[in-house]
């Protein structure tokens, strides 16, 4: 595929991610921080997020499977997940976490279980989207092109 | 007895002829009857035929009627579209991309109208009785419009469409009278064919004014009919007769000039045997499924149109090894001087180079007849060494060649790297040259000046590469690839100017950009009086210039052009040079700016938010401590703060933060500093952390500070912004709080708040 086509695909894909609420303005901030001194910043941060979050999700799963669920601990984990997902702009994951936290406050186990499922779903969805995004970027770079900037229109 | 015999044989003798007669009559009657039958048959058939013809005629009549009706409807809709576009002009901001698109839309609808009319007049075209419409139009603009129209389509195939300025004669006489629509049709058709049949390489369109040839002069002067007949006898076709009248009409008209056009492509080519038939059999060139702008007129119609305008079209032979087809046709148009030449050309002349004079063209303005004394050898002036040099880096070879030769014709010195890798070398050469010029002009007299050779072959490039590297000013004397040329004394090189025209897709953009910025900064250091301007050429559909990568480091004076580099844009860029009227102002005039670095402006709001301009960094020289258990947050904060200019220290929790601060103080004490100052200027503290959270850490830090009389502003990072949380924050002793996630803008807001309170600095 020719570089121009790939670039267009990337732009379209990125736009769709914003439209569908997968990404928000924070992601743009991340992209702004990437420059020659930090050429892989976005990839690094996002990979970090996914590593951390996998662990968090495992912790959450085991915490909710306990006999006596420690809601405070669960809440702490969710809080962390919410923070990190909002810092990379993974909007839908963050929103799922917000709902999760309210159930934690109510100490509603069933609600929490459902929320955990929701969060996991959003998480893996987001992971998939990011992987596609980065693959597209890699392809363009490999073909010798450059990544077109995401134009900041109204989101 | 004898009388009896006589009486007996007489009836016999009579019967035979009578019988014969009767038989004959019978036969005649038969024949008559037969013919009658045949006649009746024939009549019947005739009647049938007549009926059929009548039906056919009426069918054709109704077809034409239906056609007329349909066209009427189509015309109405088209008129609607044109009207709506007109209205839209009022709503659009002048000079915007939208306005340009509207202009093109309008041009397309006008063409549609033209096509429609043409379809209706097809029969007239074949009979050669199509009326020529006279209108005044700008030929150079027409050429540019047509080329620009086909440019995006061709680019998608990877084919570049170039408007070759050639010798500039068309620019001199671009205001002409003639049939614009037909000329545009001819060019469009040829170009659309070229695009269809070319898969790589380029398509060049060029035009020039031809000096009148000997035979035409004779025709003009004698105008004898026998001579005409002699000319006609060499004609091969009969239907040339009617065309011939038109031709002679044109040739005799002293007002009209011969304009020659060429459409040259690097496509499949047309074999010699087919060259004639391509024109005759105009079904040959089939329209592809792409549904192009093609009017459905084949090359045959093109030929008729050309002939109608007094010229002819043929396929030129190409040099050995060159592929593709070159169509050349000529038409006669009447140039008219609206009192003076076009303003653009005027500027080029006023620059003092006297383009017209050097091209050997003299035009007598305000006179009905125009005489051309164009020299067949197009003089190329040797570039003046003290003129502003232009560095031209363009990927497409043909475009490079045409731009270079045109500029050189104007007397501009052009340096051309053949590939992007040679750019740094060429830039170095320019540097040396300018330095030399400045050097020599200050010394007053010299017998040396430098004429830098253009490197068009990579072989010579590799040769010179070794020499240029590490060369210093003094050692240039021995360099034999730069030839000394006598310089005219007493030249002024007040404020020098260097123009770089860089194709952003000529190579990896990052590297090209770095080479250019390096050159620029060095230049500014060495020769502050010389200005350097960069024009970036970019592709309209896929931007090669990665704004993120250069992140606002683009000079605001730089121009980014996304439309193809020829025609008016080429002239605009040339006008940037001081010799051609460009001013050494900070901000170029509205005319010249193609796209006023819009991308940089998009990032400007962010820059303003963060308060960081390209030059100053608000936290330059400040040390920041980031305390957060989340690695992502740490990374983010580090990036944000270092972009603002601060040096960043990271740690994971309150305990570590306290330790670091204590160590910082201890270091100072050990080195014997009497007046301890704070180890960090700002602390970014997450509230929720294991081991020791933000609140406790802050409390402990404040205790430490009191012992040494120092104070460090602490900014709390929190996800909560509720009242109780905020209260906790301030109670613990923190100065400000930021909502997570922290970005540059929020950080700067907090810091400026603190500074205004007097806690910072």
PDB file of N, CA and C in Angstrom, chain B residues 307-345:
ATOM      1  N   UNK B 307      -7.715  22.695 -36.288  1.00  0.00           N
ATOM      2  CA  UNK B 307      -7.698  23.217 -37.660  1.00  0.00           C
ATOM      3  C   UNK B 307      -8.607  24.419 -37.806  1.00  0.00           C
ATOM      4  N   UNK B 308      -9.697  24.366 -37.088  1.00  0.00           N
ATOM      5  CA  UNK B 308     -10.626  25.497 -37.111  1.00  0.00           C
ATOM      6  C   UNK B 308      -9.949  26.759 -36.614  1.00  0.00           C
ATOM      7  N   UNK B 309      -9.031  26.569 -35.653  1.00  0.00           N
ATOM      8  CA  UNK B 309      -8.358  27.735 -35.094  1.00  0.00           C
ATOM      9  C   UNK B 309      -7.113  28.082 -35.878  1.00  0.00           C
ATOM     10  N   UNK B 310      -6.990  27.463 -37.018  1.00  0.00           N
ATOM     11  CA  UNK B 310      -5.935  27.881 -37.929  1.00  0.00           C
ATOM     12  C   UNK B 310      -4.643  27.105 -37.822  1.00  0.00           C
ATOM     13  N   UNK B 311      -4.657  26.020 -37.064  1.00  0.00           N
ATOM     14  CA  UNK B 311      -3.396  25.316 -36.914  1.00  0.00           C
ATOM     15  C   UNK B 311      -3.529  23.851 -37.259  1.00  0.00           C
ATOM     16  N   UNK B 312      -2.612  23.057 -36.756  1.00  0.00           N
ATOM     17  CA  UNK B 312      -2.666  21.626 -36.974  1.00  0.00           C
ATOM     18  C   UNK B 312      -2.016  20.906 -35.800  1.00  0.00           C
ATOM     19  N   UNK B 313      -2.309  19.621 -35.721  1.00  0.00           N
ATOM     20  CA  UNK B 313      -1.770  18.847 -34.602  1.00  0.00           C
ATOM     21  C   UNK B 313      -1.048  17.635 -35.145  1.00  0.00           C
ATOM     22  N   UNK B 314       0.047  17.306 -34.519  1.00  0.00           N
ATOM     23  CA  UNK B 314       0.755  16.091 -34.924  1.00  0.00           C
ATOM     24  C   UNK B 314       1.494  15.511 -33.726  1.00  0.00           C
ATOM     25  N   UNK B 315       1.922  14.290 -33.923  1.00  0.00           N
ATOM     26  CA  UNK B 315       2.675  13.623 -32.864  1.00  0.00           C
ATOM     27  C   UNK B 315       4.151  13.765 -33.193  1.00  0.00           C
ATOM     28  N   UNK B 316       4.888  14.286 -32.223  1.00  0.00           N
ATOM     29  CA  UNK B 316       6.306  14.534 -32.449  1.00  0.00           C
ATOM     30  C   UNK B 316       7.115  13.273 -32.210  1.00  0.00           C
ATOM     31  N   UNK B 317       8.220  13.209 -32.883  1.00  0.00           N
ATOM     32  CA  UNK B 317       9.160  12.113 -32.640  1.00  0.00           C
ATOM     33  C   UNK B 317       9.951  12.413 -31.384  1.00  0.00           C
ATOM     34  N   UNK B 318      10.154  11.396 -30.621  1.00  0.00           N
ATOM     35  CA  UNK B 318      10.944  11.599 -29.412  1.00  0.00           C
ATOM     36  C   UNK B 318      12.363  11.102 -29.621  1.00  0.00           C
ATOM     37  N   UNK B 319      13.243  11.565 -28.767  1.00  0.00           N
ATOM     38  CA  UNK B 319      14.627  11.104 -28.876  1.00  0.00           C
ATOM     39  C   UNK B 319      14.705   9.615 -28.569  1.00  0.00           C
ATOM     40  N   UNK B 320      15.797   9.028 -28.989  1.00  0.00           N
ATOM     41  CA  UNK B 320      16.013   7.594 -28.745  1.00  0.00           C
ATOM     42  C   UNK B 320      16.001   7.309 -27.254  1.00  0.00           C
ATOM     43  N   UNK B 321      15.307   6.293 -26.898  1.00  0.00           N
ATOM     44  CA  UNK B 321      15.319   5.916 -25.488  1.00  0.00           C
ATOM     45  C   UNK B 321      14.255   6.632 -24.660  1.00  0.00           C
ATOM     46  N   UNK B 322      13.657   7.655 -25.207  1.00  0.00           N
ATOM     47  CA  UNK B 322      12.604   8.333 -24.462  1.00  0.00           C
ATOM     48  C   UNK B 322      11.266   7.708 -24.797  1.00  0.00           C
ATOM     49  N   UNK B 323      10.507   7.444 -23.725  1.00  0.00           N
ATOM     50  CA  UNK B 323       9.231   6.815 -24.016  1.00  0.00           C
ATOM     51  C   UNK B 323       8.115   7.835 -23.908  1.00  0.00           C
ATOM     52  N   UNK B 324       6.967   7.441 -24.405  1.00  0.00           N
ATOM     53  CA  UNK B 324       5.801   8.299 -24.272  1.00  0.00           C
ATOM     54  C   UNK B 324       5.439   8.978 -25.578  1.00  0.00           C
ATOM     55  N   UNK B 325       4.470   9.873 -25.450  1.00  0.00           N
ATOM     56  CA  UNK B 325       3.967  10.563 -26.637  1.00  0.00           C
ATOM     57  C   UNK B 325       4.081  12.064 -26.448  1.00  0.00           C
ATOM     58  N   UNK B 326       4.345  12.738 -27.554  1.00  0.00           N
ATOM     59  CA  UNK B 326       4.379  14.191 -27.487  1.00  0.00           C
ATOM     60  C   UNK B 326       3.477  14.737 -28.575  1.00  0.00           C
ATOM     61  N   UNK B 327       2.394  15.345 -28.153  1.00  0.00           N
ATOM     62  CA  UNK B 327       1.485  15.981 -29.103  1.00  0.00           C
ATOM     63  C   UNK B 327       1.870  17.438 -29.239  1.00  0.00           C
ATOM     64  N   UNK B 328       1.985  17.882 -30.463  1.00  0.00           N
ATOM     65  CA  UNK B 328       2.243  19.300 -30.661  1.00  0.00           C
ATOM     66  C   UNK B 328       1.185  19.876 -31.581  1.00  0.00           C
ATOM     67  N   UNK B 329       0.620  20.989 -31.154  1.00  0.00           N
ATOM     68  CA  UNK B 329      -0.327  21.652 -32.040  1.00  0.00           C
ATOM     69  C   UNK B 329      -0.120  23.155 -31.948  1.00  0.00           C
ATOM     70  N   UNK B 330      -0.562  23.813 -32.990  1.00  0.00           N
ATOM     71  CA  UNK B 330      -0.446  25.268 -32.967  1.00  0.00           C
ATOM     72  C   UNK B 330      -1.795  25.892 -33.320  1.00  0.00           C
ATOM     73  N   UNK B 331      -2.008  27.020 -32.710  1.00  0.00           N
ATOM     74  CA  UNK B 331      -3.224  27.768 -33.031  1.00  0.00           C
ATOM     75  C   UNK B 331      -2.839  29.219 -33.203  1.00  0.00           C
ATOM     76  N   UNK B 332      -3.751  29.935 -33.821  1.00  0.00           N
ATOM     77  CA  UNK B 332      -3.494  31.352 -34.002  1.00  0.00           C
ATOM     78  C   UNK B 332      -4.414  32.158 -33.106  1.00  0.00           C
ATOM     79  N   UNK B 333      -3.787  32.964 -32.316  1.00  0.00           N
ATOM     80  CA  UNK B 333      -4.566  33.822 -31.428  1.00  0.00           C
ATOM     81  C   UNK B 333      -4.076  35.241 -31.598  1.00  0.00           C
ATOM     82  N   UNK B 334      -4.945  36.169 -31.274  1.00  0.00           N
ATOM     83  CA  UNK B 334      -4.552  37.573 -31.412  1.00  0.00           C
ATOM     84  C   UNK B 334      -4.188  38.134 -30.058  1.00  0.00           C
ATOM     85  N   UNK B 335      -2.893  38.317 -29.815  1.00  0.00           N
ATOM     86  CA  UNK B 335      -2.529  38.892 -28.525  1.00  0.00           C
ATOM     87  C   UNK B 335      -2.921  40.356 -28.508  1.00  0.00           C
ATOM     88  N   UNK B 336      -3.303  40.801 -27.370  1.00  0.00           N
ATOM     89  CA  UNK B 336      -3.603  42.223 -27.292  1.00  0.00           C
ATOM     90  C   UNK B 336      -2.970  42.791 -26.043  1.00  0.00           C
ATOM     91  N   UNK B 337      -2.380  43.920 -26.196  1.00  0.00           N
ATOM     92  CA  UNK B 337      -1.769  44.608 -25.070  1.00  0.00           C
ATOM     93  C   UNK B 337      -2.795  45.525 -24.457  1.00  0.00           C
ATOM     94  N   UNK B 338      -3.138  45.262 -23.265  1.00  0.00           N
ATOM     95  CA  UNK B 338      -4.062  46.193 -22.605  1.00  0.00           C
ATOM     96  C   UNK B 338      -3.289  47.426 -22.190  1.00  0.00           C
ATOM     97  N   UNK B 339      -2.573  47.983 -23.152  1.00  0.00           N
ATOM     98  CA  UNK B 339      -1.781  49.172 -22.851  1.00  0.00           C
ATOM     99  C   UNK B 339      -0.399  48.821 -22.362  1.00  0.00           C
ATOM    100  N   UNK B 340      -0.316  47.832 -21.520  1.00  0.00           N
ATOM    101  CA  UNK B 340       0.992  47.447 -20.977  1.00  0.00           C
ATOM    102  C   UNK B 340       1.007  45.952 -20.796  1.00  0.00           C
ATOM    103  N   UNK B 341       2.140  45.424 -20.474  1.00  0.00           N
ATOM    104  CA  UNK B 341       2.205  43.985 -20.216  1.00  0.00           C
ATOM    105  C   UNK B 341       1.631  43.702 -18.844  1.00  0.00           C
ATOM    106  N   UNK B 342       1.466  42.437 -18.534  1.00  0.00           N
ATOM    107  CA  UNK B 342       0.860  42.057 -17.255  1.00  0.00           C
ATOM    108  C   UNK B 342       1.687  42.567 -16.096  1.00  0.00           C
ATOM    109  N   UNK B 343       1.030  42.923 -15.016  1.00  0.00           N
ATOM    110  CA  UNK B 343       1.769  43.473 -13.867  1.00  0.00           C
ATOM    111  C   UNK B 343       2.847  42.541 -13.362  1.00  0.00           C
ATOM    112  N   UNK B 344       2.590  41.249 -13.367  1.00  0.00           N
ATOM    113  CA  UNK B 344       3.566  40.288 -12.849  1.00  0.00           C
ATOM    114  C   UNK B 344       4.848  40.362 -13.650  1.00  0.00           C
ATOM    115  N   UNK B 345       4.669  40.382 -14.953  1.00  0.00           N
ATOM    116  CA  UNK B 345       5.824  40.426 -15.822  1.00  0.00           C
ATOM    117  C   UNK B 345       6.542  41.751 -15.677  1.00  0.00           C
TER     118      UNK B 345
END
